[in-house]
Tab-separated table of C-alpha atoms and ligand atoms in Angstrom:
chain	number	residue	atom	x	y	z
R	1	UNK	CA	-64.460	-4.625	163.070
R	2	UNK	CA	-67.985	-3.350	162.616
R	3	UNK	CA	-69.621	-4.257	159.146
R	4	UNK	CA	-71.330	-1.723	157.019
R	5	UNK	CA	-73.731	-2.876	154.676
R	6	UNK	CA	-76.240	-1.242	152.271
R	7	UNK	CA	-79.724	-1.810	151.381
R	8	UNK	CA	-80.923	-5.789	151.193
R	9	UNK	CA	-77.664	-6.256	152.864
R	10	UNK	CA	-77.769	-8.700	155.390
R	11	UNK	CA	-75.599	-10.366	158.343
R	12	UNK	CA	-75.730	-13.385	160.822
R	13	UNK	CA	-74.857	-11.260	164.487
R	14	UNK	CA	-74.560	-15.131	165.912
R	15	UNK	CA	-71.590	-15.293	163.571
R	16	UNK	CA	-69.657	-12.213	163.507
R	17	UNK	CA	-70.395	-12.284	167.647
R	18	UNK	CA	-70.129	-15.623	168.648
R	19	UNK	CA	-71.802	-15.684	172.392
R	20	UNK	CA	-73.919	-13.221	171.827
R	21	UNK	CA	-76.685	-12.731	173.762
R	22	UNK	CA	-77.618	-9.222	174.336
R	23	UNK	CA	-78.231	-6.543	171.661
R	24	UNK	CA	-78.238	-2.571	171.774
R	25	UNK	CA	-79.951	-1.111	168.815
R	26	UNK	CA	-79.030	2.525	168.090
R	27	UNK	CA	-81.188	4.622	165.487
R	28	UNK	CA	-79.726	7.714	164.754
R	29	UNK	CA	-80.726	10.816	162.380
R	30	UNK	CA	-80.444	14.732	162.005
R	31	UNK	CA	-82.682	16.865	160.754
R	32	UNK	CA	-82.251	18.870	157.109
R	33	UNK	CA	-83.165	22.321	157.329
R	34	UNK	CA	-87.086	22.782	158.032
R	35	UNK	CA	-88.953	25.461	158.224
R	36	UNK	CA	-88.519	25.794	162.027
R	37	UNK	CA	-91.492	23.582	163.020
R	38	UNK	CA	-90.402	20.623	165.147
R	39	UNK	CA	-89.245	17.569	163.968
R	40	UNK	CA	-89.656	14.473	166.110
R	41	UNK	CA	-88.628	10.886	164.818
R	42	UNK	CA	-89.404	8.022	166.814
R	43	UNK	CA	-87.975	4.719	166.885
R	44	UNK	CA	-90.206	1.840	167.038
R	45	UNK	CA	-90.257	-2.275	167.371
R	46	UNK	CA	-92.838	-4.799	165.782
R	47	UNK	CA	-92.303	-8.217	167.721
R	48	UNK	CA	-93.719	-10.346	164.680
R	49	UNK	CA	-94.403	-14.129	164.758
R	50	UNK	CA	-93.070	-16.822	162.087
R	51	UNK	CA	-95.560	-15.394	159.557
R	52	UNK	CA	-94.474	-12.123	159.991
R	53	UNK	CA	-97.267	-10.249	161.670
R	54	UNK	CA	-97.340	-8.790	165.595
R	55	UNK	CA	-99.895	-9.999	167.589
R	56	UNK	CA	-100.846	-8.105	169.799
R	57	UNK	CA	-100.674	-4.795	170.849
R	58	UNK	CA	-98.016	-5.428	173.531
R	59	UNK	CA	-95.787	-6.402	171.012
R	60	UNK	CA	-95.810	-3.010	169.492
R	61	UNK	CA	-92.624	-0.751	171.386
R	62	UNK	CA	-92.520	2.158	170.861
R	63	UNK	CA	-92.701	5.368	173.208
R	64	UNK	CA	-95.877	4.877	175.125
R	65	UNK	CA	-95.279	1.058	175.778
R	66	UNK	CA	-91.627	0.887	175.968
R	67	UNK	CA	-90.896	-2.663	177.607
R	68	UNK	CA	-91.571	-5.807	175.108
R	69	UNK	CA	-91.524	-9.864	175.858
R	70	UNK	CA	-91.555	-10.100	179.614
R	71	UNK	CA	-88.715	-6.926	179.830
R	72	UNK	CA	-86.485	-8.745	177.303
R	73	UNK	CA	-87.033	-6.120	174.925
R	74	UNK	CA	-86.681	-2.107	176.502
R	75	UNK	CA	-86.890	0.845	174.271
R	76	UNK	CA	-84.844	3.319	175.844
R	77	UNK	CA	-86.927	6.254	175.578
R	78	UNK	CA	-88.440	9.273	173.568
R	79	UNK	CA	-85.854	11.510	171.923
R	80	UNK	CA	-87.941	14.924	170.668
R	81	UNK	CA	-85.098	16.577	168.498
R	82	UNK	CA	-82.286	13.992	167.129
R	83	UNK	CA	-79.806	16.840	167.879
R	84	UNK	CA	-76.104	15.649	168.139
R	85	UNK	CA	-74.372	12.609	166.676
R	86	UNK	CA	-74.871	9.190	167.659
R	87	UNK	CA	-77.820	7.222	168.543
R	88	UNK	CA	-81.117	9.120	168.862
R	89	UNK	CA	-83.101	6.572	170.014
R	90	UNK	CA	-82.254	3.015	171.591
R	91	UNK	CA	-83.713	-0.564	172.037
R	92	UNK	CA	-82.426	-2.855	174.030
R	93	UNK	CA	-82.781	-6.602	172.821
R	94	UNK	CA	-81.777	-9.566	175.114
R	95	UNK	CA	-81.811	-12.333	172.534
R	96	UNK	CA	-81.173	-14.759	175.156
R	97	UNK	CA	-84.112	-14.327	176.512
R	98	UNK	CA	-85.824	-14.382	173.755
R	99	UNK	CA	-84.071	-17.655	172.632
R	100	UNK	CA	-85.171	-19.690	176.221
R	101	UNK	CA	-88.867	-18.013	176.705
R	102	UNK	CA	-89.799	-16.670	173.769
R	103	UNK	CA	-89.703	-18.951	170.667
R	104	UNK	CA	-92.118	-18.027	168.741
R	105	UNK	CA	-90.295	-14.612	168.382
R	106	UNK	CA	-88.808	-15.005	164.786
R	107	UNK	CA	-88.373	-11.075	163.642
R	108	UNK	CA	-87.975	-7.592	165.099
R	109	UNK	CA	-89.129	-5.283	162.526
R	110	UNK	CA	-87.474	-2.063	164.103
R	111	UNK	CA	-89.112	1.219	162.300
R	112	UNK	CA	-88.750	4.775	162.556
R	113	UNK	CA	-91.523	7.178	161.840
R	114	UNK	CA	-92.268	10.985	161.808
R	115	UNK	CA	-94.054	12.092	164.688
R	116	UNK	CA	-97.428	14.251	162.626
R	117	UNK	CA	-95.662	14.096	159.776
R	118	UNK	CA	-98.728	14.945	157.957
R	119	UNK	CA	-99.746	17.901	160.107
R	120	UNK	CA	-96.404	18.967	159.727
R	121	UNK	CA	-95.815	18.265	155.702
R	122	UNK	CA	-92.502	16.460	156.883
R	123	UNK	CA	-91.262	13.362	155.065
R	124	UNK	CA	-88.002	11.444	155.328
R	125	UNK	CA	-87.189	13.508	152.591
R	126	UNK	CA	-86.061	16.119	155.748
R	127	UNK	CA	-83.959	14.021	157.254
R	128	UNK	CA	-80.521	13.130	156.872
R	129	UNK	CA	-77.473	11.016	158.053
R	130	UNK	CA	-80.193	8.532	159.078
R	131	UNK	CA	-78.431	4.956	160.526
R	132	UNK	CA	-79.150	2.149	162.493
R	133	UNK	CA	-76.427	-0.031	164.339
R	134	UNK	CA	-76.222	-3.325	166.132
R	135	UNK	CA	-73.768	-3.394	168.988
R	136	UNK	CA	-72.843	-6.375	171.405
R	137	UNK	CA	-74.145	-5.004	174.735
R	138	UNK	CA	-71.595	-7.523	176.519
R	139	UNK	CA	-68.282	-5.534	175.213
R	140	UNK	CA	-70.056	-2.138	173.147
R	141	UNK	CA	-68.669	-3.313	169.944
R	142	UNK	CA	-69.998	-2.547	167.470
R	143	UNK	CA	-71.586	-5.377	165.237
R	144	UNK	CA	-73.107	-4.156	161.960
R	145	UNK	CA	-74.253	-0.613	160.692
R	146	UNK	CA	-76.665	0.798	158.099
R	147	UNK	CA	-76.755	4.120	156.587
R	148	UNK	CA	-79.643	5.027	154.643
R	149	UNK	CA	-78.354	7.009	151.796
R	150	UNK	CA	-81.624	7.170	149.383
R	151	UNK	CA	-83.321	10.207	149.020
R	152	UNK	CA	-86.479	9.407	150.467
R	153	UNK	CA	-89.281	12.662	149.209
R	154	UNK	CA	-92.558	11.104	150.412
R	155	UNK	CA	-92.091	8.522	153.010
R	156	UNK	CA	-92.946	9.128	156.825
R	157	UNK	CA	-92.260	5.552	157.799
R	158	UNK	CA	-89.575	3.272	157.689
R	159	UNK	CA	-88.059	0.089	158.244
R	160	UNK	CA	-84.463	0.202	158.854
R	161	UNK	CA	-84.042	-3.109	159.293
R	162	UNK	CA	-84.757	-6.617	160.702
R	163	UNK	CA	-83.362	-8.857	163.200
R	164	UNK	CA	-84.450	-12.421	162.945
R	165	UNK	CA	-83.325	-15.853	163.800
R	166	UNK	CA	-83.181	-18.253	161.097
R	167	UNK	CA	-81.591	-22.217	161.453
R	168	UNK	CA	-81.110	-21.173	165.437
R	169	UNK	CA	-78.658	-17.981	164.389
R	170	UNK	CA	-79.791	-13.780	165.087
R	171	UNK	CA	-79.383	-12.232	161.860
R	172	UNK	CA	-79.849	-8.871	160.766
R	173	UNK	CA	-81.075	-7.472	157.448
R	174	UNK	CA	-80.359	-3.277	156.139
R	175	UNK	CA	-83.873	-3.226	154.939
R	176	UNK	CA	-84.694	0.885	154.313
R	177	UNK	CA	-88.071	0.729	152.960
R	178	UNK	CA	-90.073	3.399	153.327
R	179	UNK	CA	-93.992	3.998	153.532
R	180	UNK	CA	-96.114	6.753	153.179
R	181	UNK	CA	-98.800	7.341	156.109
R	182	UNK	CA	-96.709	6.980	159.597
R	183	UNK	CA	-97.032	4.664	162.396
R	184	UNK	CA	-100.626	3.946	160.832
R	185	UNK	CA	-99.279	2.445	157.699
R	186	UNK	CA	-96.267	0.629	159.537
R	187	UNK	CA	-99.496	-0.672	162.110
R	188	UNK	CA	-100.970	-2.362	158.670
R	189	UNK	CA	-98.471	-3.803	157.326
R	190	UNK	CA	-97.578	-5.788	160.619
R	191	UNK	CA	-101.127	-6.399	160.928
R	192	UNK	CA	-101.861	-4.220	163.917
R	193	UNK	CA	-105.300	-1.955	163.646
R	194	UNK	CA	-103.900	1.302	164.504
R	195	UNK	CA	-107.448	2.024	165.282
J	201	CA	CA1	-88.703	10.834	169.155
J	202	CA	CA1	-78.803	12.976	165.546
């Protein structure tokens, strides 16, 4: 049975899936009412090293450079309006992969952000029902969910959560921290200049 946790909560997906070796990560969200201008979250992945920082551009997914660590990371694709339930937005981990030709892979920071949030005044304040789920792609269960149920008035970035391997195991952390500035700010804090 899938696992729900709240903020700081935090799983090992090597434990509650033993074999595991490929991931699907579903973000989902719906907009609150807005004042009719679009609204366009995106889904994003920082690949980060053991001290916590990407290193490169390539290991920044997100809609414009959707395929991470030699293809073992795929972002599924742009979704413009988060209409209807379920996941929005989708990236594909195989942790495998990762595991045999990628070690120095220790986290997956996987972000969402509002797409000219600024030029829009739109904050995660507008958004609601916001989750993100880990499911075994092997069998579609269902591993782990987080629902982010803070009321969040200024932020247009955030980190839903982590996966990262710690003593050889995949965990997962419900990390829903938010950050004012966009992709920019969630560029920083990885280290990335978002130039
Ligand atoms: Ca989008
Ligand atoms: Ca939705």
């Amino acid at each position: 049975m899938a696992i729900s946790l709240s903020k700081g909560g935090r799983i090992s997906l090597s434990k509650e899936a033993p074999g595991l070796t490929k991931i699907h990560i579903g973000l989902g969200w719906d907009e609150r009412a807005t004042d009719g201008t679009e609204f366009d979250l995106d889904a994003s992945m920082f690949i980060l090293d053991a001290t916590d920082k990407t290193t490169s551009d390539a290991d920044f997914i997100f809609y414009n450079n959707l395929k991470g660590a030699g293809g073992a990371i795929v972002h599924q694709g742009d979704n413009l309006t988060g209409e209807g339930d379920g996941d929005d937005e989708i990236v594909k981990v195989n942790l495998k992969e990762l595991d045999d030709n990628h070690p120095n892979i220790h986290k997956l920071a996987i972000v969402c952000t509002i797409h000219d949030a600024e030029k829009r005044s739109q904050t995660f304040g507008q958004v609601s029902n916001a989750f993100v789920r880990i499911v075994n792609e092997d069998n579609n269960q269902e591993i782990v969910r987080f629902d982010l149920t803070e009321d969040y008035s200024t932020e247009t970035a955030m980190v839903f959560g982590e996966v990262y391997k710690k003593g050889g195991e995949w965990r997962f952390t419900a990390v829903g921290q938010g950050y004012s500035g966009g992709l920019g700010a969630a560029c920083t804090i990885y280290g990335l200049n978002a130039g």
